[in-house]
Short mmCIF file of C-alpha atoms in Angstrom, two decimals:
data_model
loop_
_atom_site.label_atom_id
_atom_site.label_comp_id
_atom_site.label_asym_id
_atom_site.label_seq_id
_atom_site.Cartn_x
_atom_site.Cartn_y
_atom_site.Cartn_z
CA MET A 1 0.00 0.00 0.00
CA ILE A 2 1.52 3.29 -1.15
CA ILE A 3 1.14 6.39 1.01
CA THR A 4 0.31 9.02 -1.57
CA SER A 5 -0.26 12.09 0.63
CA PHE A 6 -0.85 13.58 4.08
CA GLU A 7 -2.80 16.67 5.01
CA LYS A 8 -4.17 18.44 8.05
CA SER A 9 -7.68 17.21 8.79
CA LYS A 10 -10.38 19.70 7.79
CA LYS A 11 -12.45 18.71 10.84
CA ASN A 12 -9.65 19.03 13.38
CA LYS A 13 -6.27 20.68 12.84
CA ASP A 14 -4.66 18.40 15.44
CA MET A 15 -5.37 15.40 13.21
CA ILE A 16 -3.48 14.26 10.11
CA SER A 17 -5.41 12.66 7.27
CA VAL A 18 -3.53 9.87 5.52
CA PHE A 19 -4.21 8.90 1.90
CA ILE A 20 -3.21 5.48 0.60
CA ASP A 21 -3.23 4.72 -3.13
CA ASN A 22 -4.81 8.14 -3.70
CA GLN A 23 -7.76 7.35 -1.40
CA TYR A 24 -8.49 8.58 2.13
CA ALA A 25 -7.49 5.86 4.60
CA PHE A 26 -7.71 7.32 8.11
CA SER A 27 -6.98 10.33 10.32
CA LEU A 28 -4.84 10.12 13.42
CA PRO A 29 -3.56 12.56 16.05
CA GLU A 30 -0.49 14.50 14.91
CA GLU A 31 1.58 13.21 17.85
CA GLU A 32 0.88 9.62 16.75
CA TYR A 33 1.67 10.51 13.15
CA ILE A 34 5.08 11.77 14.32
CA ARG A 35 5.66 8.91 16.79
CA LEU A 36 5.01 6.30 14.11
CA GLY A 37 7.30 8.13 11.68
CA LEU A 38 4.67 8.10 8.96
CA TYR A 39 6.04 11.35 7.50
CA GLU A 40 9.17 9.38 6.56
CA LYS A 41 7.32 6.50 4.93
CA SER A 42 6.26 6.12 1.32
CA GLU A 43 4.39 2.87 1.86
CA ILE A 44 2.71 0.96 4.67
CA THR A 45 2.32 -2.77 5.28
CA ASP A 46 -0.96 -4.54 6.02
CA GLU A 47 0.28 -5.22 9.54
CA GLU A 48 1.08 -1.54 10.15
CA PHE A 49 -2.29 -0.53 8.72
CA ARG A 50 -4.18 -2.92 11.01
CA TYR A 51 -2.14 -1.80 14.02
CA ILE A 52 -2.92 1.87 13.37
CA LYS A 53 -6.63 1.23 12.81
CA LYS A 54 -7.12 -1.11 15.76
CA GLU A 55 -4.62 0.03 18.37
CA VAL A 56 -3.67 3.64 17.73
CA LEU A 57 -6.95 5.11 16.48
CA GLN A 58 -9.29 3.17 18.74
CA LYS A 59 -7.16 3.88 21.80
CA SER A 60 -7.02 7.60 21.01
CA ALA A 61 -10.74 7.84 20.23
CA LYS A 62 -11.65 5.91 23.36
CA SER A 63 -9.50 8.21 25.49
CA LYS A 64 -11.29 11.28 24.13
CA ALA A 65 -14.69 9.58 24.45
CA LEU A 66 -14.06 8.70 28.11
CA ARG A 67 -13.01 12.27 28.79
CA CYS A 68 -16.27 13.46 27.22
CA VAL A 69 -18.59 11.08 29.11
CA SER A 70 -16.80 11.83 32.39
CA LEU A 71 -17.85 15.48 32.12
CA LYS A 72 -21.54 14.89 31.47
CA LEU A 73 -24.07 12.30 30.33
CA VAL A 74 -24.28 12.23 26.54
CA SER A 75 -26.40 10.31 24.05
CA GLU A 76 -24.89 7.93 21.52
CA LYS A 77 -25.55 10.42 18.71
CA GLU A 78 -23.94 13.29 20.64
CA LEU A 79 -20.80 11.26 21.32
CA PHE A 80 -20.65 10.13 17.69
CA SER A 81 -20.81 13.76 16.51
CA LYS A 82 -18.21 14.79 19.09
CA LEU A 83 -15.72 12.16 17.92
CA GLN A 84 -16.43 12.98 14.27
CA SER A 85 -15.61 16.62 15.00
CA LYS A 86 -12.28 15.41 16.42
CA GLY A 87 -11.49 13.89 13.03
CA PHE A 88 -11.99 10.17 13.73
CA ASP A 89 -13.43 7.97 11.00
CA GLU A 90 -16.86 6.34 11.25
CA ASP A 91 -15.62 2.76 11.67
CA THR A 92 -13.35 3.70 14.59
CA ILE A 93 -16.14 5.66 16.27
CA LYS A 94 -18.61 2.78 15.99
CA VAL A 95 -16.17 0.35 17.60
CA VAL A 96 -15.46 2.76 20.47
CA ILE A 97 -19.13 3.55 21.07
CA ASN A 98 -20.10 -0.14 21.12
CA ASP A 99 -17.31 -0.73 23.62
CA LEU A 100 -18.50 2.11 25.87
CA LYS A 101 -22.10 0.92 25.59
CA SER A 102 -21.09 -2.55 26.78
CA MET A 103 -19.30 -0.92 29.71
CA GLY A 104 -22.37 1.16 30.62
CA TYR A 105 -20.88 4.56 29.80
CA ILE A 106 -23.43 5.13 27.03
CA ASN A 107 -27.09 4.38 27.73
CA ASP A 108 -29.71 6.32 25.80
CA LYS A 109 -32.53 5.19 28.10
CA ILE A 110 -30.81 6.58 31.20
CA TYR A 111 -29.93 9.71 29.21
CA ALA A 112 -33.60 10.20 28.26
CA GLN A 113 -34.80 9.63 31.85
CA LYS A 114 -32.34 12.20 33.21
CA PHE A 115 -33.17 14.66 30.43
CA VAL A 116 -36.93 14.48 31.09
CA PHE A 117 -36.48 14.71 34.86
CA GLU A 118 -34.23 17.79 34.62
CA ARG A 119 -36.51 19.46 32.07
CA SER A 120 -39.53 18.90 34.32
CA LYS A 121 -37.76 20.67 37.19
CA LEU A 122 -35.81 23.41 35.44
CA LYS A 123 -37.54 24.20 32.15
CA PRO A 124 -40.85 22.31 31.79
CA LYS A 125 -42.15 21.70 28.29
CA SER A 126 -44.89 19.61 26.76
CA LYS A 127 -44.41 15.90 26.11
CA LYS A 128 -44.60 16.70 22.41
CA MET A 129 -41.69 19.14 22.73
CA LEU A 130 -39.69 16.76 24.91
CA LYS A 131 -40.14 14.01 22.32
CA MET A 132 -38.85 16.32 19.59
CA GLU A 133 -35.83 17.41 21.64
CA LEU A 134 -34.90 13.83 22.51
CA GLY A 135 -35.32 12.81 18.88
CA ASN A 136 -32.92 15.57 17.86
CA ARG A 137 -30.39 14.04 20.26
CA GLY A 138 -30.66 10.70 18.50
CA ILE A 139 -32.86 8.89 21.03
CA SER A 140 -35.05 6.22 19.38
CA ASN A 141 -38.84 6.60 19.41
CA ASP A 142 -39.21 3.35 21.37
CA ILE A 143 -37.03 4.67 24.20
CA ILE A 144 -38.69 8.09 24.15
CA ASP A 145 -42.20 6.61 24.33
CA GLU A 146 -41.22 4.23 27.14
CA VAL A 147 -39.58 6.98 29.21
CA LEU A 148 -42.40 9.49 28.73
CA ASP A 149 -45.11 6.87 29.39
CA ASN A 150 -43.45 5.87 32.68
CA PHE A 151 -42.82 9.42 33.85
CA GLU A 152 -45.54 11.13 35.85
CA TYR A 153 -46.07 14.27 33.84
CA ASP A 154 -49.47 15.93 34.21
CA GLU A 155 -49.35 18.66 31.58
CA VAL A 156 -52.25 20.64 33.06
CA THR A 157 -50.49 20.74 36.45
CA ILE A 158 -47.24 21.77 34.74
CA VAL A 159 -49.08 24.55 32.89
CA GLU A 160 -50.63 25.82 36.12
CA ARG A 161 -47.22 25.91 37.79
CA LEU A 162 -45.69 27.81 34.89
CA ILE A 163 -48.53 30.34 34.78
CA ARG A 164 -48.26 31.02 38.51
CA LYS A 165 -44.49 31.39 38.29
CA LYS A 166 -44.40 33.59 35.19
CA PHE A 167 -47.67 35.53 35.46
CA GLY A 168 -48.68 35.13 39.10
CA LYS A 169 -48.35 38.84 39.89
CA TYR A 170 -50.49 39.88 36.91
CA ASP A 171 -54.26 39.91 36.44
CA LEU A 172 -55.10 36.87 34.31
CA GLU A 173 -58.57 38.32 33.69
CA ASP A 174 -56.85 40.92 31.53
CA PRO A 175 -57.13 39.62 27.91
CA LYS A 176 -53.66 40.96 27.07
CA ILE A 177 -52.06 39.09 29.99
CA GLU A 178 -53.97 35.93 29.14
CA LYS A 179 -52.85 36.18 25.53
CA LYS A 180 -49.21 36.53 26.63
CA ALA A 181 -49.55 33.49 28.90
CA ILE A 182 -51.06 31.41 26.12
CA SER A 183 -48.32 32.45 23.68
CA PHE A 184 -45.59 31.67 26.22
CA LEU A 185 -46.95 28.19 26.90
CA MET A 186 -47.65 27.33 23.27
CA HIS A 187 -44.03 28.19 22.55
CA ARG A 188 -43.14 25.40 24.98
CA GLY A 189 -45.27 22.96 23.04
CA PHE A 190 -48.42 22.81 25.18
CA SER A 191 -51.74 22.50 23.36
CA TYR A 192 -54.28 25.30 23.46
CA GLU A 193 -56.78 23.00 25.23
CA THR A 194 -54.26 22.14 27.98
CA ILE A 195 -53.39 25.80 28.49
CA LYS A 196 -57.04 26.87 28.68
CA GLN A 197 -57.74 24.17 31.26
CA GLY A 198 -54.80 25.36 33.33
CA LEU A 199 -56.07 28.93 33.19
CA ILE A 200 -59.59 27.84 34.18
CA ASN A 201 -58.23 25.90 37.17
CA ILE A 202 -56.20 28.89 38.38
CA LYS A 203 -59.10 31.33 38.02
CA LYS A 204 -61.39 28.96 39.94
CA SER A 205 -58.89 28.59 42.78
CA ASP A 206 -58.16 32.31 43.11
#
């Protein structure tokens, strides 16, 4: 296998992209590129190629992945994107992620449960909005539905709490205030019917 060129990775300047027989082969950290003396080589053996792919790249990617998951809980998709941005190839990333999943570092169900719990406490939104946000983070529909179905999340009660917190000091009988409250809650994904019920409950209790 002939090494035809090297270049700085476009995704990460600390990575070197290696081209073999005029085709992209892999990207590896610059320090590994120097350590292996690839800049001096014009060809690479099958054994060297397998060593770089299996030992060097996977070890480096796993190290960065572990650093990432140690800082905060991430979904599989988020970690994949993170490692891609570091310049690692798709095959290496898949191997590393499967390894971390088997070790329990990556678990999309736990991620979804924590996400929904924190949202419910800090920035409540409708189940519809939560489902969309989790989907954008790569969580499967099966996991999302299971987590949301098992989580006690009374949307009318949530709406009441948000109205009291955001508009409690205002007169909700004022059409302008009511309109602002409805707009605020619809922006968080709650249905008009749910919002109206929340407003009715508050007005009855006041």
